[in-house]
PDB file of C-alpha atoms and ligand atoms in Angstrom:
ATOM      1  CA  MET A   1      -0.740  17.431   6.135  1.00  0.00           C
ATOM      2  CA  LYS A   2       0.312  17.038   9.756  1.00  0.00           C
ATOM      3  CA  LEU A   3       3.379  15.072  10.787  1.00  0.00           C
ATOM      4  CA  PHE A   4       3.641  13.753  14.332  1.00  0.00           C
ATOM      5  CA  TRP A   5       7.319  13.391  14.995  1.00  0.00           C
ATOM      6  CA  ALA A   6      10.168  13.561  17.483  1.00  0.00           C
ATOM      7  CA  PRO A   7      13.799  14.414  16.816  1.00  0.00           C
ATOM      8  CA  ASN A   8      16.386  11.605  16.870  1.00  0.00           C
ATOM      9  CA  SER A   9      13.829   8.996  15.996  1.00  0.00           C
ATOM     10  CA  ARG A  10      12.459   6.928  13.154  1.00  0.00           C
ATOM     11  CA  ALA A  11      10.243   9.913  12.386  1.00  0.00           C
ATOM     12  CA  MET A  12      13.267  11.292  10.513  1.00  0.00           C
ATOM     13  CA  ARG A  13      12.295   9.247   7.451  1.00  0.00           C
ATOM     14  CA  ALA A  14       8.856  10.874   7.258  1.00  0.00           C
ATOM     15  CA  LEU A  15      10.425  14.291   7.704  1.00  0.00           C
ATOM     16  CA  TRP A  16      12.915  13.519   4.936  1.00  0.00           C
ATOM     17  CA  MET A  17      10.112  12.295   2.623  1.00  0.00           C
ATOM     18  CA  LEU A  18       8.053  15.447   3.223  1.00  0.00           C
ATOM     19  CA  GLU A  19      11.111  17.584   2.505  1.00  0.00           C
ATOM     20  CA  GLU A  20      11.659  15.626  -0.741  1.00  0.00           C
ATOM     21  CA  ILE A  21       8.014  16.286  -1.695  1.00  0.00           C
ATOM     22  CA  GLY A  22       8.265  19.988  -0.975  1.00  0.00           C
ATOM     23  CA  GLN A  23       4.576  20.621  -0.234  1.00  0.00           C
ATOM     24  CA  PRO A  24       3.445  22.448   2.917  1.00  0.00           C
ATOM     25  CA  TYR A  25       3.095  20.379   6.071  1.00  0.00           C
ATOM     26  CA  GLU A  26       2.777  21.031   9.760  1.00  0.00           C
ATOM     27  CA  ARG A  27       5.090  19.379  12.292  1.00  0.00           C
ATOM     28  CA  ILE A  28       3.623  18.390  15.616  1.00  0.00           C
ATOM     29  CA  LEU A  29       6.280  17.500  18.133  1.00  0.00           C
ATOM     30  CA  ILE A  30       5.516  14.442  20.247  1.00  0.00           C
ATOM     31  CA  ASP A  31       7.996  14.556  23.086  1.00  0.00           C
ATOM     32  CA  ILE A  32       8.715  10.819  23.322  1.00  0.00           C
ATOM     33  CA  ARG A  33      11.412  11.395  25.944  1.00  0.00           C
ATOM     34  CA  ASN A  34       8.787  12.812  28.288  1.00  0.00           C
ATOM     35  CA  GLY A  35       5.903  10.426  27.698  1.00  0.00           C
ATOM     36  CA  ALA A  36       3.798  12.471  25.250  1.00  0.00           C
ATOM     37  CA  GLN A  37       3.443   9.378  23.028  1.00  0.00           C
ATOM     38  CA  ASP A  38       1.445   7.627  25.748  1.00  0.00           C
ATOM     39  CA  ARG A  39      -1.067  10.392  26.353  1.00  0.00           C
ATOM     40  CA  PRO A  40      -4.613   9.444  25.301  1.00  0.00           C
ATOM     41  CA  ASP A  41      -4.718  12.121  22.577  1.00  0.00           C
ATOM     42  CA  TYR A  42      -1.682  10.629  20.819  1.00  0.00           C
ATOM     43  CA  ARG A  43      -2.671   7.017  21.505  1.00  0.00           C
ATOM     44  CA  ALA A  44      -5.873   7.853  19.594  1.00  0.00           C
ATOM     45  CA  ILE A  45      -3.637   8.620  16.606  1.00  0.00           C
ATOM     46  CA  ASN A  46      -1.258   5.697  17.027  1.00  0.00           C
ATOM     47  CA  PRO A  47      -2.337   3.091  19.582  1.00  0.00           C
ATOM     48  CA  LEU A  48       1.285   1.868  19.743  1.00  0.00           C
ATOM     49  CA  GLY A  49       2.426   5.289  20.952  1.00  0.00           C
ATOM     50  CA  LYS A  50       5.111   5.486  18.257  1.00  0.00           C
ATOM     51  CA  VAL A  51       6.248   8.180  15.856  1.00  0.00           C
ATOM     52  CA  PRO A  52       5.991   8.894  12.998  1.00  0.00           C
ATOM     53  CA  ALA A  53       2.336   9.240  12.111  1.00  0.00           C
ATOM     54  CA  ILE A  54       0.590  11.583   9.714  1.00  0.00           C
ATOM     55  CA  ASP A  55      -2.873  13.099   9.586  1.00  0.00           C
ATOM     56  CA  ASP A  56      -3.986  13.995   6.071  1.00  0.00           C
ATOM     57  CA  ASP A  57      -7.184  15.899   6.714  1.00  0.00           C
ATOM     58  CA  GLY A  58      -8.543  13.122   8.930  1.00  0.00           C
ATOM     59  CA  VAL A  59      -6.785  10.165   7.280  1.00  0.00           C
ATOM     60  CA  ILE A  60      -4.350   8.887   9.877  1.00  0.00           C
ATOM     61  CA  VAL A  61      -1.406   6.725   8.868  1.00  0.00           C
ATOM     62  CA  ALA A  62       1.204   5.263  11.214  1.00  0.00           C
ATOM     63  CA  GLU A  63       4.109   2.837  10.581  1.00  0.00           C
ATOM     64  CA  SER A  64       6.909   4.538   8.756  1.00  0.00           C
ATOM     65  CA  GLY A  65       6.885   2.258   5.686  1.00  0.00           C
ATOM     66  CA  ALA A  66       3.173   2.912   5.220  1.00  0.00           C
ATOM     67  CA  VAL A  67       3.642   6.639   5.830  1.00  0.00           C
ATOM     68  CA  ILE A  68       6.259   6.809   3.062  1.00  0.00           C
ATOM     69  CA  ALA A  69       4.102   4.710   0.698  1.00  0.00           C
ATOM     70  CA  TYR A  70       1.060   6.908   1.357  1.00  0.00           C
ATOM     71  CA  LEU A  71       2.978  10.161   0.857  1.00  0.00           C
ATOM     72  CA  GLY A  72       4.574   8.884  -2.361  1.00  0.00           C
ATOM     73  CA  ASP A  73       1.148   8.124  -3.846  1.00  0.00           C
ATOM     74  CA  ARG A  74      -0.509  11.219  -2.395  1.00  0.00           C
ATOM     75  CA  TYR A  75       1.951  13.573  -4.119  1.00  0.00           C
ATOM     76  CA  PRO A  76       2.599  11.937  -7.523  1.00  0.00           C
ATOM     77  CA  ALA A  77       4.182  15.087  -8.952  1.00  0.00           C
ATOM     78  CA  ALA A  78       7.174  14.497  -6.686  1.00  0.00           C
ATOM     79  CA  ASN A  79       7.837  11.267  -8.645  1.00  0.00           C
ATOM     80  CA  LEU A  80       8.917   9.341  -5.558  1.00  0.00           C
ATOM     81  CA  ALA A  81       6.656   6.301  -6.118  1.00  0.00           C
ATOM     82  CA  PRO A  82       6.189   4.199  -9.261  1.00  0.00           C
ATOM     83  CA  LYS A  83       2.593   4.409 -10.446  1.00  0.00           C
ATOM     84  CA  ILE A  84       0.145   1.564  -9.784  1.00  0.00           C
ATOM     85  CA  GLY A  85       0.552  -0.893 -12.649  1.00  0.00           C
ATOM     86  CA  ASP A  86       4.168   0.091 -13.288  1.00  0.00           C
ATOM     87  CA  ARG A  87       6.309  -3.035 -12.932  1.00  0.00           C
ATOM     88  CA  THR A  88       8.947  -1.206 -10.894  1.00  0.00           C
ATOM     89  CA  ARG A  89       6.303  -0.910  -8.192  1.00  0.00           C
ATOM     90  CA  GLY A  90       7.129  -4.543  -7.328  1.00  0.00           C
ATOM     91  CA  PRO A  91      10.694  -3.935  -6.141  1.00  0.00           C
ATOM     92  CA  TYR A  92       9.645  -0.549  -4.751  1.00  0.00           C
ATOM     93  CA  LEU A  93       7.083  -2.187  -2.444  1.00  0.00           C
ATOM     94  CA  LYS A  94       9.470  -4.987  -1.557  1.00  0.00           C
ATOM     95  CA  TRP A  95      12.041  -2.478  -0.283  1.00  0.00           C
ATOM     96  CA  LEU A  96       9.447  -0.417   1.580  1.00  0.00           C
ATOM     97  CA  PHE A  97       8.313  -3.539   3.436  1.00  0.00           C
ATOM     98  CA  PHE A  98      11.892  -4.718   3.917  1.00  0.00           C
ATOM     99  CA  THR A  99      12.245  -2.209   6.749  1.00  0.00           C
ATOM    100  CA  ALA A 100      10.495  -4.802   8.947  1.00  0.00           C
ATOM    101  CA  CYS A 101      13.249  -7.317   8.107  1.00  0.00           C
ATOM    102  CA  ILE A 102      15.932  -4.750   8.919  1.00  0.00           C
ATOM    103  CA  GLU A 103      14.248  -4.010  12.269  1.00  0.00           C
ATOM    104  CA  GLY A 104      14.336  -7.726  13.104  1.00  0.00           C
ATOM    105  CA  ALA A 105      17.941  -8.080  11.990  1.00  0.00           C
ATOM    106  CA  ILE A 106      19.061  -5.093  14.072  1.00  0.00           C
ATOM    107  CA  LEU A 107      17.285  -6.487  17.118  1.00  0.00           C
ATOM    108  CA  GLU A 108      18.873  -9.911  16.594  1.00  0.00           C
ATOM    109  CA  LYS A 109      22.360  -8.397  16.420  1.00  0.00           C
ATOM    110  CA  PHE A 110      21.879  -5.851  19.209  1.00  0.00           C
ATOM    111  CA  LYS A 111      20.297  -8.281  21.675  1.00  0.00           C
ATOM    112  CA  LYS A 112      22.423 -11.234  20.530  1.00  0.00           C
ATOM    113  CA  LEU A 113      19.287 -13.228  19.856  1.00  0.00           C
ATOM    114  CA  ASP A 114      19.682 -16.793  18.695  1.00  0.00           C
ATOM    115  CA  VAL A 115      16.609 -17.313  16.520  1.00  0.00           C
ATOM    116  CA  PRO A 116      16.424 -20.157  13.980  1.00  0.00           C
ATOM    117  CA  LYS A 117      16.235 -18.819  10.411  1.00  0.00           C
ATOM    118  CA  SER A 118      12.955 -20.636   9.853  1.00  0.00           C
ATOM    119  CA  THR A 119      11.372 -18.940  12.909  1.00  0.00           C
ATOM    120  CA  ALA A 120      12.627 -15.397  12.311  1.00  0.00           C
ATOM    121  CA  GLY A 121      10.502 -13.531   9.759  1.00  0.00           C
ATOM    122  CA  TRP A 122      13.637 -11.670   8.664  1.00  0.00           C
ATOM    123  CA  GLY A 123      15.655 -14.894   8.202  1.00  0.00           C
ATOM    124  CA  SER A 124      18.801 -13.732   9.932  1.00  0.00           C
ATOM    125  CA  TYR A 125      20.966 -10.656  10.367  1.00  0.00           C
ATOM    126  CA  ALA A 126      23.528 -12.137   7.948  1.00  0.00           C
ATOM    127  CA  LEU A 127      20.940 -12.788   5.230  1.00  0.00           C
ATOM    128  CA  VAL A 128      19.407  -9.311   5.567  1.00  0.00           C
ATOM    129  CA  VAL A 129      22.798  -7.613   5.311  1.00  0.00           C
ATOM    130  CA  GLU A 130      23.726  -9.753   2.303  1.00  0.00           C
ATOM    131  CA  ALA A 131      20.431  -8.944   0.541  1.00  0.00           C
ATOM    132  CA  LEU A 132      20.993  -5.219   1.079  1.00  0.00           C
ATOM    133  CA  ASP A 133      24.594  -5.433  -0.071  1.00  0.00           C
ATOM    134  CA  GLN A 134      23.574  -7.203  -3.285  1.00  0.00           C
ATOM    135  CA  ALA A 135      20.789  -4.688  -3.962  1.00  0.00           C
ATOM    136  CA  LEU A 136      23.133  -1.730  -3.504  1.00  0.00           C
ATOM    137  CA  GLN A 137      26.046  -3.008  -5.596  1.00  0.00           C
ATOM    138  CA  LYS A 138      24.879  -1.197  -8.707  1.00  0.00           C
ATOM    139  CA  GLY A 139      23.022   1.925  -7.631  1.00  0.00           C
ATOM    140  CA  PRO A 140      22.881   4.752  -7.419  1.00  0.00           C
ATOM    141  CA  TRP A 141      19.462   3.929  -5.938  1.00  0.00           C
ATOM    142  CA  LEU A 142      17.499   0.776  -5.179  1.00  0.00           C
ATOM    143  CA  LEU A 143      15.558   1.111  -8.452  1.00  0.00           C
ATOM    144  CA  GLY A 144      18.599   2.187 -10.442  1.00  0.00           C
ATOM    145  CA  ASP A 145      18.704   5.826 -11.543  1.00  0.00           C
ATOM    146  CA  HIS A 146      15.335   6.684 -10.035  1.00  0.00           C
ATOM    147  CA  PHE A 147      15.330   7.820  -6.379  1.00  0.00           C
ATOM    148  CA  THR A 148      12.100   6.763  -4.626  1.00  0.00           C
ATOM    149  CA  GLY A 149      10.515   6.565  -1.204  1.00  0.00           C
ATOM    150  CA  ALA A 150      12.108   3.122  -0.878  1.00  0.00           C
ATOM    151  CA  ASP A 151      15.480   4.887  -0.686  1.00  0.00           C
ATOM    152  CA  VAL A 152      14.122   7.145   2.043  1.00  0.00           C
ATOM    153  CA  VAL A 153      13.204   4.071   4.096  1.00  0.00           C
ATOM    154  CA  ILE A 154      16.251   1.913   3.402  1.00  0.00           C
ATOM    155  CA  GLY A 155      18.647   4.874   3.425  1.00  0.00           C
ATOM    156  CA  SER A 156      17.279   5.867   6.836  1.00  0.00           C
ATOM    157  CA  ASP A 157      17.581   2.307   8.136  1.00  0.00           C
ATOM    158  CA  LEU A 158      21.183   2.034   6.996  1.00  0.00           C
ATOM    159  CA  TRP A 159      22.148   5.442   8.334  1.00  0.00           C
ATOM    160  CA  PHE A 160      20.455   4.569  11.626  1.00  0.00           C
ATOM    161  CA  GLY A 161      22.033   1.083  11.802  1.00  0.00           C
ATOM    162  CA  CYS A 162      25.538   1.892  10.490  1.00  0.00           C
ATOM    163  CA  ASP A 163      26.228   5.496  11.509  1.00  0.00           C
ATOM    164  CA  LEU A 164      23.998   6.348  14.438  1.00  0.00           C
ATOM    165  CA  PHE A 165      23.893   3.077  16.372  1.00  0.00           C
ATOM    166  CA  LYS A 166      26.798   1.283  14.703  1.00  0.00           C
ATOM    167  CA  ILE A 167      25.002  -2.041  14.845  1.00  0.00           C
ATOM    168  CA  ILE A 168      25.121  -2.873  11.127  1.00  0.00           C
ATOM    169  CA  GLU A 169      28.605  -3.429   9.682  1.00  0.00           C
ATOM    170  CA  LYS A 170      29.304  -0.635   7.199  1.00  0.00           C
ATOM    171  CA  ARG A 171      30.028  -2.476   3.962  1.00  0.00           C
ATOM    172  CA  PRO A 172      31.463  -0.354   1.101  1.00  0.00           C
ATOM    173  CA  SER A 173      28.131  -0.412  -0.755  1.00  0.00           C
ATOM    174  CA  PHE A 174      26.350   0.869   2.381  1.00  0.00           C
ATOM    175  CA  ALA A 175      28.932   3.632   2.932  1.00  0.00           C
ATOM    176  CA  ALA A 176      28.587   4.855  -0.660  1.00  0.00           C
ATOM    177  CA  TYR A 177      24.773   4.699  -0.551  1.00  0.00           C
ATOM    178  CA  ILE A 178      24.579   6.559   2.780  1.00  0.00           C
ATOM    179  CA  GLU A 179      26.899   9.203   1.339  1.00  0.00           C
ATOM    180  CA  ARG A 180      24.597   9.652  -1.680  1.00  0.00           C
ATOM    181  CA  CYS A 181      21.603   9.954   0.651  1.00  0.00           C
ATOM    182  CA  LEU A 182      23.380  12.488   2.860  1.00  0.00           C
ATOM    183  CA  ALA A 183      24.164  14.608  -0.215  1.00  0.00           C
ATOM    184  CA  ARG A 184      20.440  15.128  -0.889  1.00  0.00           C
ATOM    185  CA  PRO A 185      19.318  18.653   0.040  1.00  0.00           C
ATOM    186  CA  ALA A 186      15.994  17.327   1.380  1.00  0.00           C
ATOM    187  CA  LEU A 187      17.757  15.062   3.884  1.00  0.00           C
ATOM    188  CA  GLN A 188      20.064  17.896   4.863  1.00  0.00           C
ATOM    189  CA  ARG A 189      17.027  20.103   5.558  1.00  0.00           C
ATOM    190  CA  ALA A 190      15.344  17.337   7.554  1.00  0.00           C
ATOM    191  CA  MET A 191      18.515  16.811   9.597  1.00  0.00           C
ATOM    192  CA  ALA A 192      18.774  20.544  10.293  1.00  0.00           C
ATOM    193  CA  ILE A 193      15.155  20.594  11.530  1.00  0.00           C
ATOM    194  CA  ASP A 194      15.856  17.535  13.674  1.00  0.00           C
ATOM    195  CA  LYS A 195      19.049  18.990  15.117  1.00  0.00           C
ATOM    196  CA  ALA A 196      17.403  22.327  15.961  1.00  0.00           C
ATOM    197  CA  ALA A 197      14.588  20.512  17.795  1.00  0.00           C
ATOM    198  CA  SER A 198      17.062  18.298  19.699  1.00  0.00           C
ATOM    199  CA  GLU A 199      19.083  21.309  20.748  1.00  0.00           C
ATOM    200  CA  ALA A 200      15.983  23.220  21.824  1.00  0.00           C
ATOM    201  CA  ALA A 201      14.886  20.241  23.946  1.00  0.00           C
ATOM    202  CA  ALA A 202      18.362  19.897  25.485  1.00  0.00           C
ATOM    203  CA  SER A 203      18.506  23.583  26.383  1.00  0.00           C
ATOM    204  CA  LYS A 204      15.182  23.245  28.288  1.00  0.00           C
ATOM    205  CA  SER A 205      16.289  20.238  30.346  1.00  0.00           C
TER     206      SER A 205
HETATM  207  N1  LIG B   1       7.355   0.339  13.486  1.00  0.00           N
HETATM  208  C1  LIG B   1       7.356   1.739  13.777  1.00  0.00           C
HETATM  209  C2  LIG B   1       8.447   2.021  14.783  1.00  0.00           C
HETATM  210  C3  LIG B   1       8.482   3.460  15.183  1.00  0.00           C
HETATM  211  C4  LIG B   1       9.294   3.633  16.465  1.00  0.00           C
HETATM  212  O1  LIG B   1       9.843   2.682  17.018  1.00  0.00           O
HETATM  213  N2  LIG B   1       9.361   4.881  16.933  1.00  0.00           N
HETATM  214  C5  LIG B   1      10.023   5.161  18.190  1.00  0.00           C
HETATM  215  C6  LIG B   1      11.057   6.260  18.009  1.00  0.00           C
HETATM  216  S1  LIG B   1      12.437   5.700  17.077  1.00  0.00           S
HETATM  217  C7  LIG B   1       9.016   5.658  19.197  1.00  0.00           C
HETATM  218  O2  LIG B   1       8.069   6.321  18.837  1.00  0.00           O
HETATM  219  N3  LIG B   1       9.234   5.365  20.482  1.00  0.00           N
HETATM  220  C8  LIG B   1       8.417   5.825  21.552  1.00  0.00           C
HETATM  221  C9  LIG B   1       7.971   4.715  22.456  1.00  0.00           C
HETATM  222  O3  LIG B   1       7.979   3.569  22.053  1.00  0.00           O
HETATM  223  O4  LIG B   1       7.593   4.989  23.577  1.00  0.00           O
HETATM  224  C10 LIG B   1       7.581   2.556  12.507  1.00  0.00           C
HETATM  225  O5  LIG B   1       8.347   2.102  11.637  1.00  0.00           O
HETATM  226  O6  LIG B   1       6.979   3.624  12.366  1.00  0.00           O
END
């Protein structure tokens, strides 16, 4: 399993997922701050020139929600994805896809976009934040006691939006959820890998 990634990016969620799974994988650094994502060899992997992407012995998957879904199914022993036919797969998939709504909501808030609710696929920033707040009232995870890949995606989005970029207001339910995510050893390992790569890049420039 190869992971195409860059530190300080949305590739963190794929790194976190692979650390949760605990099977061997190879990291291939795509230096997005120096244009490596737009070289023809990487565009052949992801025509959008975005990380993350994975290559599973010739099966290429890009788009972080899809990457997490694929990895969850590919490594069932890690128990990070409800099985096909299990009813909890419904909410699991909903939250994996919800990352697209969060992306829209963050953009709306950050760029002060005025988009009618009926036009915006995500509804509105306020509706997205409310939906997340409601879903995280109970916890500890989106599916209750069972941590899944959906938490990797939504936990990453909330950490990114609340802590890193401070665009999403940090409601108490978000703060508690982010704290639970940050306590996971797999995320701590992924963050250490990310930090080491960032520091190595900074020391070269
Ligand atoms: N929809 C994509 C977004 C990925 C994305 O935006 N990645 C950024 C890093 S955070 C990137 O690769 N940027 C490089 C570029 O656009 O040139 C996903 O969820 O995987």
